[in-house]
Amino acid sequence: MFFERYNKEVIEPFAISVIAKSFDTKYAQYIHPTDDDNFDYISLDGLHAVEVVLVIPENEKKAYEYEVQLSKGKMRLRINRIKDAVIKEDGSLLSYYGGSLRSLIASIKEVVNKKCNKAKKRKATKSFETVDLCVCVQDGSLMDLHSYRIAGFDFSESQFDNIFFITPSYFFRYSKTTGFEEYLRIV
C-alpha cells in the first residue's frame, strides 16, 4: 500500500509532534493557521511561529512521483528517470539511488536560505517573539551530529531562533548560541 509520506498534511503534523515530544511540549499547543500566507504553526497567543520544510534528494523525488503515479493505476511509467532503480514484478520500486551527501548539504543550505527570506517578509508584517524552522530531511540517515557540525552550514544570520532537523534516525537543533545539539528523536 502506498503511503503519502511527503504530503504536506502528513509532514507538518509529524514535524510539530516530534518537536513537542523531543524538545519542548509547548509546541504541542501550536495551531495550524487558516491563513495560507503565514507560518505553518502559530502559538495560541500568536507570538511564536514554526515553519516546516522538507528536503528530499532529487532522485528520491522522482521515485516518490513514480510511486504516486503507480498508486493511481498509471501504466507505462518511465522507470529510467530514477537512477539505479530496481523494480518488482508488480512495477513497485524495490530500490534506487538516494542521492549524494554533497547535494543533500547544498539542498539544506538552499532551503534554509529560501525560508529565511520568507520569514523576513512575514516578520515585517507581524511581530513574533520567536520564529523557528523545522527541516525534515530525507537523507537515508547519512548525516549524524558530527556531519552537521562540519558541513559548512552558516545559519548565524538566519531569521530563526531555532532550526530543527528531523531525519529518519536523528533529531537536531541549531541555535545561534549553542550551535548544533542532538536530542532523542521521539515519534
GROMACS .gro file of C-alpha atoms in nm, residues 20-176:
model
  157
   20ALA     CA    1   0.695   1.869   2.104
   21LYS     CA    2   0.794   1.518   2.213
   22SER     CA    3   1.168   1.554   2.157
   23PHE     CA    4   1.238   1.915   2.255
   24ASP     CA    5   0.960   2.109   2.432
   25THR     CA    6   0.596   2.014   2.496
   26LYS     CA    7   0.481   2.375   2.441
   27TYR     CA    8   0.491   2.305   2.066
   28ALA     CA    9   0.203   2.058   2.107
   29GLN     CA   10  -0.021   2.360   2.173
   30TYR     CA   11   0.066   2.533   1.845
   31ILE     CA   12  -0.213   2.552   1.588
   32HIS     CA   13  -0.217   2.545   1.211
   33PRO     CA   14  -0.347   2.888   1.100
   34THR     CA   15  -0.618   2.917   0.836
   35ASP     CA   16  -0.419   3.192   0.662
   36ASP     CA   17  -0.214   3.027   0.385
   37ASP     CA   18   0.028   3.321   0.375
   38ASN     CA   19   0.152   3.258   0.726
   39PHE     CA   20   0.385   3.025   0.911
   40ASP     CA   21   0.280   2.661   0.934
   41TYR     CA   22   0.217   2.668   1.310
   42ILE     CA   23   0.146   2.956   1.547
   43SER     CA   24   0.128   2.958   1.927
   44LEU     CA   25  -0.214   3.025   2.080
   45ASP     CA   26  -0.105   3.378   2.183
   46GLY     CA   27   0.018   3.448   1.828
   47LEU     CA   28   0.369   3.541   1.943
   48HIS     CA   29   0.561   3.231   1.833
   49ALA     CA   30   0.574   3.057   1.497
   50VAL     CA   31   0.717   2.749   1.329
   51GLU     CA   32   0.777   2.694   0.959
   52VAL     CA   33   0.816   2.336   0.832
   53VAL     CA   34   1.001   2.239   0.516
   54LEU     CA   35   1.105   1.912   0.358
   55VAL     CA   36   1.440   1.839   0.192
   56ILE     CA   37   1.438   1.543  -0.045
   57PRO     CA   38   1.718   1.445  -0.284
   58GLU     CA   39   1.617   1.486  -0.649
   59ASN     CA   40   1.625   1.113  -0.725
   60GLU     CA   41   1.408   1.047  -0.418
   61LYS     CA   42   1.154   1.299  -0.556
   62LYS     CA   43   1.145   1.113  -0.886
   63ALA     CA   44   1.099   0.781  -0.707
   64TYR     CA   45   0.816   0.927  -0.500
   65GLU     CA   46   0.645   1.071  -0.809
   66TYR     CA   47   0.673   0.727  -0.968
   67GLU     CA   48   0.512   0.567  -0.661
   68VAL     CA   49   0.230   0.825  -0.664
   69GLN     CA   50   0.155   0.759  -1.032
   70LEU     CA   51   0.175   0.381  -0.983
   71SER     CA   52  -0.068   0.402  -0.689
   72LYS     CA   53  -0.313   0.585  -0.915
   73GLY     CA   54  -0.305   0.294  -1.160
   74LYS     CA   55  -0.095   0.464  -1.427
   75MET     CA   56   0.074   0.229  -1.670
   76ARG     CA   57   0.389   0.253  -1.877
   77LEU     CA   58   0.573   0.472  -1.627
   78ARG     CA   59   0.928   0.573  -1.716
   79ILE     CA   60   1.148   0.394  -1.465
   80ASN     CA   61   1.464   0.515  -1.643
   81ARG     CA   62   1.412   0.861  -1.488
   82ILE     CA   63   1.505   0.712  -1.149
   83LYS     CA   64   1.877   0.650  -1.108
   84ASP     CA   65   1.966   0.287  -1.026
   85ALA     CA   66   1.600   0.186  -0.993
   86VAL     CA   67   1.516  -0.179  -0.940
   87ILE     CA   68   1.150  -0.275  -0.965
   88LYS     CA   69   0.948  -0.575  -0.857
   89GLU     CA   70   0.725  -0.777  -1.091
   90ASP     CA   71   0.425  -0.562  -0.998
   91GLY     CA   72   0.613  -0.247  -1.102
   92SER     CA   73   0.672  -0.119  -0.749
   93LEU     CA   74   1.016   0.005  -0.651
   94LEU     CA   75   1.247  -0.234  -0.472
   95SER     CA   76   1.546   0.001  -0.451
   96TYR     CA   77   1.706   0.312  -0.605
   97TYR     CA   78   1.990   0.559  -0.552
   98GLY     CA   79   1.904   0.805  -0.275
   99GLY     CA   80   2.142   1.091  -0.355
  100SER     CA   81   2.483   1.225  -0.261
  101LEU     CA   82   2.586   1.385   0.066
  102ARG     CA   83   2.713   1.692  -0.121
  103SER     CA   84   2.378   1.750  -0.295
  104LEU     CA   85   2.194   1.697   0.034
  105ILE     CA   86   2.403   1.963   0.210
  106ALA     CA   87   2.351   2.205  -0.081
  107SER     CA   88   1.975   2.141  -0.070
  108ILE     CA   89   1.962   2.210   0.305
  109LYS     CA   90   2.154   2.537   0.261
  110GLU     CA   91   1.926   2.640  -0.025
  111VAL     CA   92   1.601   2.564   0.155
  112VAL     CA   93   1.709   2.737   0.480
  113ASN     CA   94   1.812   3.046   0.283
  114LYS     CA   95   1.480   3.048   0.096
  115LYS     CA   96   1.282   3.010   0.421
  116CYS     CA   97   1.489   3.288   0.584
  117ASN     CA   98   1.381   3.526   0.310
  118LYS     CA   99   1.016   3.428   0.356
  119ALA     CA  100   1.044   3.463   0.734
  120LYS     CA  101   1.194   3.809   0.699
  121LYS     CA  102   0.898   3.923   0.487
  122ARG     CA  103   0.643   3.767   0.722
  123LYS     CA  104   0.810   3.914   1.031
  124ALA     CA  105   0.792   4.259   0.871
  125THR     CA  106   0.411   4.243   0.860
  126LYS     CA  107   0.353   4.087   1.204
  127SER     CA  108   0.568   4.083   1.511
  128PHE     CA  109   0.665   3.749   1.659
  129GLU     CA  110   0.879   3.695   1.965
  130THR     CA  111   1.029   3.380   1.814
  131VAL     CA  112   1.022   3.207   1.479
  132ASP     CA  113   1.159   2.856   1.437
  133LEU     CA  114   1.224   2.645   1.131
  134CYS     CA  115   1.188   2.267   1.112
  135VAL     CA  116   1.374   2.097   0.828
  136CYS     CA  117   1.259   1.740   0.768
  137VAL     CA  118   1.549   1.573   0.587
  138GLN     CA  119   1.510   1.253   0.391
  139ASP     CA  120   1.876   1.160   0.396
  140GLY     CA  121   1.882   0.787   0.448
  141SER     CA  122   2.043   0.881   0.781
  142LEU     CA  123   2.367   0.973   0.605
  143MET     CA  124   2.439   1.258   0.844
  144ASP     CA  125   2.492   1.239   1.219
  145LEU     CA  126   2.559   1.527   1.461
  146HIS     CA  127   2.925   1.548   1.364
  147SER     CA  128   2.828   1.568   0.996
  148TYR     CA  129   2.600   1.864   1.062
  149ARG     CA  130   2.872   2.040   1.259
  150ILE     CA  131   3.133   2.007   0.983
  151ALA     CA  132   2.903   2.051   0.680
  152GLY     CA  133   2.978   2.422   0.645
  153PHE     CA  134   2.633   2.544   0.746
  154ASP     CA  135   2.633   2.910   0.843
  155PHE     CA  136   2.300   2.999   0.998
  156SER     CA  137   2.436   3.284   1.210
  157GLU     CA  138   2.242   3.543   1.010
  158SER     CA  139   1.920   3.341   0.987
  159GLN     CA  140   1.581   3.476   1.091
  160PHE     CA  141   1.518   3.173   1.310
  161ASP     CA  142   1.563   3.130   1.684
  162ASN     CA  143   1.585   2.754   1.644
  163ILE     CA  144   1.636   2.540   1.339
  164PHE     CA  145   1.525   2.182   1.400
  165PHE     CA  146   1.641   1.897   1.177
  166ILE     CA  147   1.440   1.576   1.174
  167THR     CA  148   1.591   1.283   0.984
  168PRO     CA  149   1.476   0.920   0.975
  169SER     CA  150   1.708   0.848   1.269
  170TYR     CA  151   1.801   1.176   1.438
  171PHE     CA  152   1.666   1.499   1.585
  172PHE     CA  153   1.899   1.801   1.593
  173ARG     CA  154   1.854   2.160   1.699
  174TYR     CA  155   2.062   2.453   1.587
  175SER     CA  156   2.062   2.783   1.773
  176LYS     CA  157   2.299   3.075   1.735
   0.00000   0.00000   0.00000
